[in-house]
CSV table of C-alpha atoms in Angstrom, one decimal:
chain,number,residue,atom,x,y,z
A,1,MET,CA,22.9,-38.6,-17.7
A,2,LYS,CA,26.2,-39.1,-16.0
A,3,MET,CA,26.6,-35.4,-15.3
A,4,PRO,CA,23.6,-34.9,-13.0
A,5,THR,CA,24.5,-38.0,-11.0
A,6,VAL,CA,28.1,-36.9,-10.5
A,7,THR,CA,26.9,-33.4,-9.6
A,8,VAL,CA,24.5,-34.8,-7.0
A,9,ILE,CA,27.2,-37.0,-5.5
A,10,VAL,CA,29.6,-34.1,-5.3
A,11,LEU,CA,27.0,-31.9,-3.6
A,12,LEU,CA,26.2,-34.6,-1.1
A,13,LEU,CA,29.9,-35.2,-0.3
A,14,SER,CA,30.7,-31.6,0.0
A,15,GLY,CA,27.9,-31.3,2.6
A,16,CYS,CA,29.9,-33.7,4.8
A,17,ALA,CA,33.1,-31.7,4.5
A,18,GLY,CA,33.5,-28.8,6.9
A,19,ASP,CA,35.2,-27.6,10.1
A,20,TYR,CA,33.3,-29.5,12.7
A,21,ARG,CA,34.2,-29.2,16.3
A,22,PHE,CA,33.4,-31.5,19.2
A,23,ASN,CA,32.1,-29.7,22.2
A,24,SER,CA,31.5,-31.5,25.5
A,25,ASN,CA,30.2,-30.5,28.9
A,26,LEU,CA,32.9,-32.7,30.5
A,27,ASP,CA,35.6,-30.7,32.2
A,28,SER,CA,39.0,-32.3,32.6
A,29,ASP,CA,39.3,-31.0,36.1
A,30,ALA,CA,36.0,-32.6,37.0
A,31,ILE,CA,37.1,-35.9,35.6
A,32,ASN,CA,40.3,-35.8,37.6
A,33,ASP,CA,38.3,-35.0,40.7
A,34,TYR,CA,35.9,-37.9,40.1
A,35,PHE,CA,38.7,-40.5,39.8
A,36,LYS,CA,41.1,-39.2,42.4
A,37,ALA,CA,39.5,-41.4,45.1
A,38,SER,CA,40.7,-44.5,43.2
A,39,ASP,CA,44.3,-43.5,44.0
A,40,VAL,CA,43.7,-44.0,47.7
A,41,THR,CA,44.0,-47.5,49.1
A,42,VAL,CA,41.5,-48.3,51.9
A,43,PHE,CA,42.5,-50.2,54.9
A,44,GLU,CA,39.6,-51.4,57.1
A,45,GLY,CA,39.1,-54.0,59.8
A,46,LYS,CA,42.0,-56.4,60.1
A,47,LEU,CA,43.6,-55.1,56.9
A,48,SER,CA,46.4,-52.6,57.8
A,49,PRO,CA,49.1,-50.8,55.8
A,50,GLN,CA,52.5,-52.5,55.5
A,51,GLY,CA,55.7,-50.6,56.0
A,52,GLN,CA,56.1,-47.0,57.1
A,53,TYR,CA,53.6,-44.3,56.6
A,54,GLU,CA,52.9,-40.8,57.7
A,55,VAL,CA,49.5,-39.8,59.2
A,56,LEU,CA,48.3,-36.6,57.4
A,57,GLY,CA,45.2,-36.1,59.5
A,58,LEU,CA,41.6,-37.2,60.1
A,59,VAL,CA,39.1,-37.2,57.3
A,60,GLU,CA,35.4,-38.0,57.1
A,61,GLY,CA,32.8,-38.8,54.5
A,62,GLU,CA,29.1,-38.5,54.6
A,63,SER,CA,26.1,-39.8,52.6
A,64,CYS,CA,22.7,-38.2,53.2
A,65,GLN,CA,19.2,-39.1,52.0
A,66,ILE,CA,17.4,-35.8,51.8
A,67,LYS,CA,14.1,-36.7,50.3
A,68,PRO,CA,11.9,-39.8,50.8
A,69,ASN,CA,12.3,-40.8,47.1
A,70,ASP,CA,16.1,-40.3,47.1
A,71,VAL,CA,18.5,-43.2,47.3
A,72,PRO,CA,19.1,-44.2,50.9
A,73,ALA,CA,22.3,-43.3,52.5
A,74,ALA,CA,25.0,-45.9,52.1
A,75,ILE,CA,28.3,-46.6,53.9
A,76,SER,CA,30.0,-47.2,50.6
A,77,ASP,CA,29.2,-43.7,49.4
A,78,ALA,CA,30.5,-42.2,52.7
A,79,ARG,CA,33.7,-44.3,52.4
A,80,THR,CA,34.2,-42.9,48.8
A,81,GLN,CA,33.7,-39.3,50.1
A,82,ALA,CA,36.3,-40.1,52.8
A,83,ARG,CA,38.7,-41.4,50.1
A,84,ARG,CA,38.2,-38.1,48.2
A,85,ALA,CA,38.9,-36.1,51.3
A,86,ALA,CA,42.1,-38.2,51.8
A,87,ALA,CA,43.1,-37.5,48.2
A,88,ASP,CA,42.6,-33.8,48.9
A,89,LYS,CA,45.3,-34.1,51.6
A,90,GLN,CA,47.7,-35.7,49.0
A,91,ALA,CA,47.2,-39.1,50.8
A,92,ASN,CA,47.6,-42.5,49.0
A,93,GLY,CA,46.0,-44.5,51.9
A,94,LEU,CA,43.0,-44.3,54.2
A,95,ILE,CA,42.7,-46.2,57.5
A,96,ILE,CA,38.9,-46.4,58.2
A,97,LYS,CA,38.4,-46.0,62.0
A,98,ARG,CA,34.6,-46.2,62.1
A,99,CYS,CA,31.6,-46.1,59.8
A,100,ALA,CA,28.0,-45.8,61.0
A,101,LEU,CA,24.6,-45.8,59.4
A,102,PHE,CA,21.8,-43.7,61.0
A,103,GLU,CA,18.3,-44.6,59.7
A,104,GLU,CA,16.3,-42.1,61.8
A,105,ALA,CA,15.8,-38.6,60.5
A,106,ASP,CA,18.3,-36.1,61.8
A,107,GLN,CA,19.9,-32.8,60.7
A,108,GLY,CA,18.0,-32.7,57.4
A,109,CYS,CA,18.7,-36.3,56.4
A,110,ILE,CA,16.2,-39.1,56.4
A,111,SER,CA,19.0,-41.6,56.6
A,112,ARG,CA,22.7,-40.8,57.0
A,113,ALA,CA,26.0,-42.7,56.7
A,114,LEU,CA,29.3,-41.4,58.2
A,115,CYS,CA,32.9,-42.8,57.9
A,116,VAL,CA,35.9,-41.4,59.8
A,117,GLY,CA,39.5,-42.4,59.2
A,118,GLN,CA,43.1,-41.3,59.0
A,119,ALA,CA,44.6,-40.1,55.7
A,120,ILE,CA,48.1,-41.5,55.3
A,121,LYS,CA,51.0,-41.2,53.0
A,122,MET,CA,52.6,-44.6,52.4
A,123,ALA,CA,56.1,-45.0,51.0
A,124,LYS,CA,55.9,-46.2,47.4
A,125,PRO,CA,57.5,-49.6,46.7
A,126,GLU,CA,60.9,-49.2,44.9
A,127,ALA,CA,60.9,-50.3,41.3
A,128,LYS,CA,63.5,-52.9,40.4
C-alpha cells in the first residue's frame, strides 16, 4: 500500500522538476527608454534652475488625439515627450518655455497639446 503512494508522489514531484525558462516580451532597452524621462528635472513658471547650466538646444513634445474615442490630448503627455527629447540630448534638466492645448481638429489630430522648452545640462552637486 505504501509503494503505490510513494510512486505517485515521486511521479508528481518529478513532473515539477525541469529546465524551465522565463521568457518575457519586455526589452531592457525599452524599459530604459521608458524611464529616461524621470532623469530630467522640469523647470516651469517661476521655478528656475539654480547654479550654472549649459543649454543643449530646443526640444518639443506633442500629444495628439487621432480618433474620437481616443484619450484627449494632454499637456502632461506633451511635457513627458519633451522630457524624453531632452534626455535624448543627454540633458538632466528642461526649462519649459510654453505649452499649448489645441482643441480644434488640425493636422490629423482632433485635439493636440504641444510643449516647447530648452534642454539643459546642470552641474551635479558635489558629494560631501
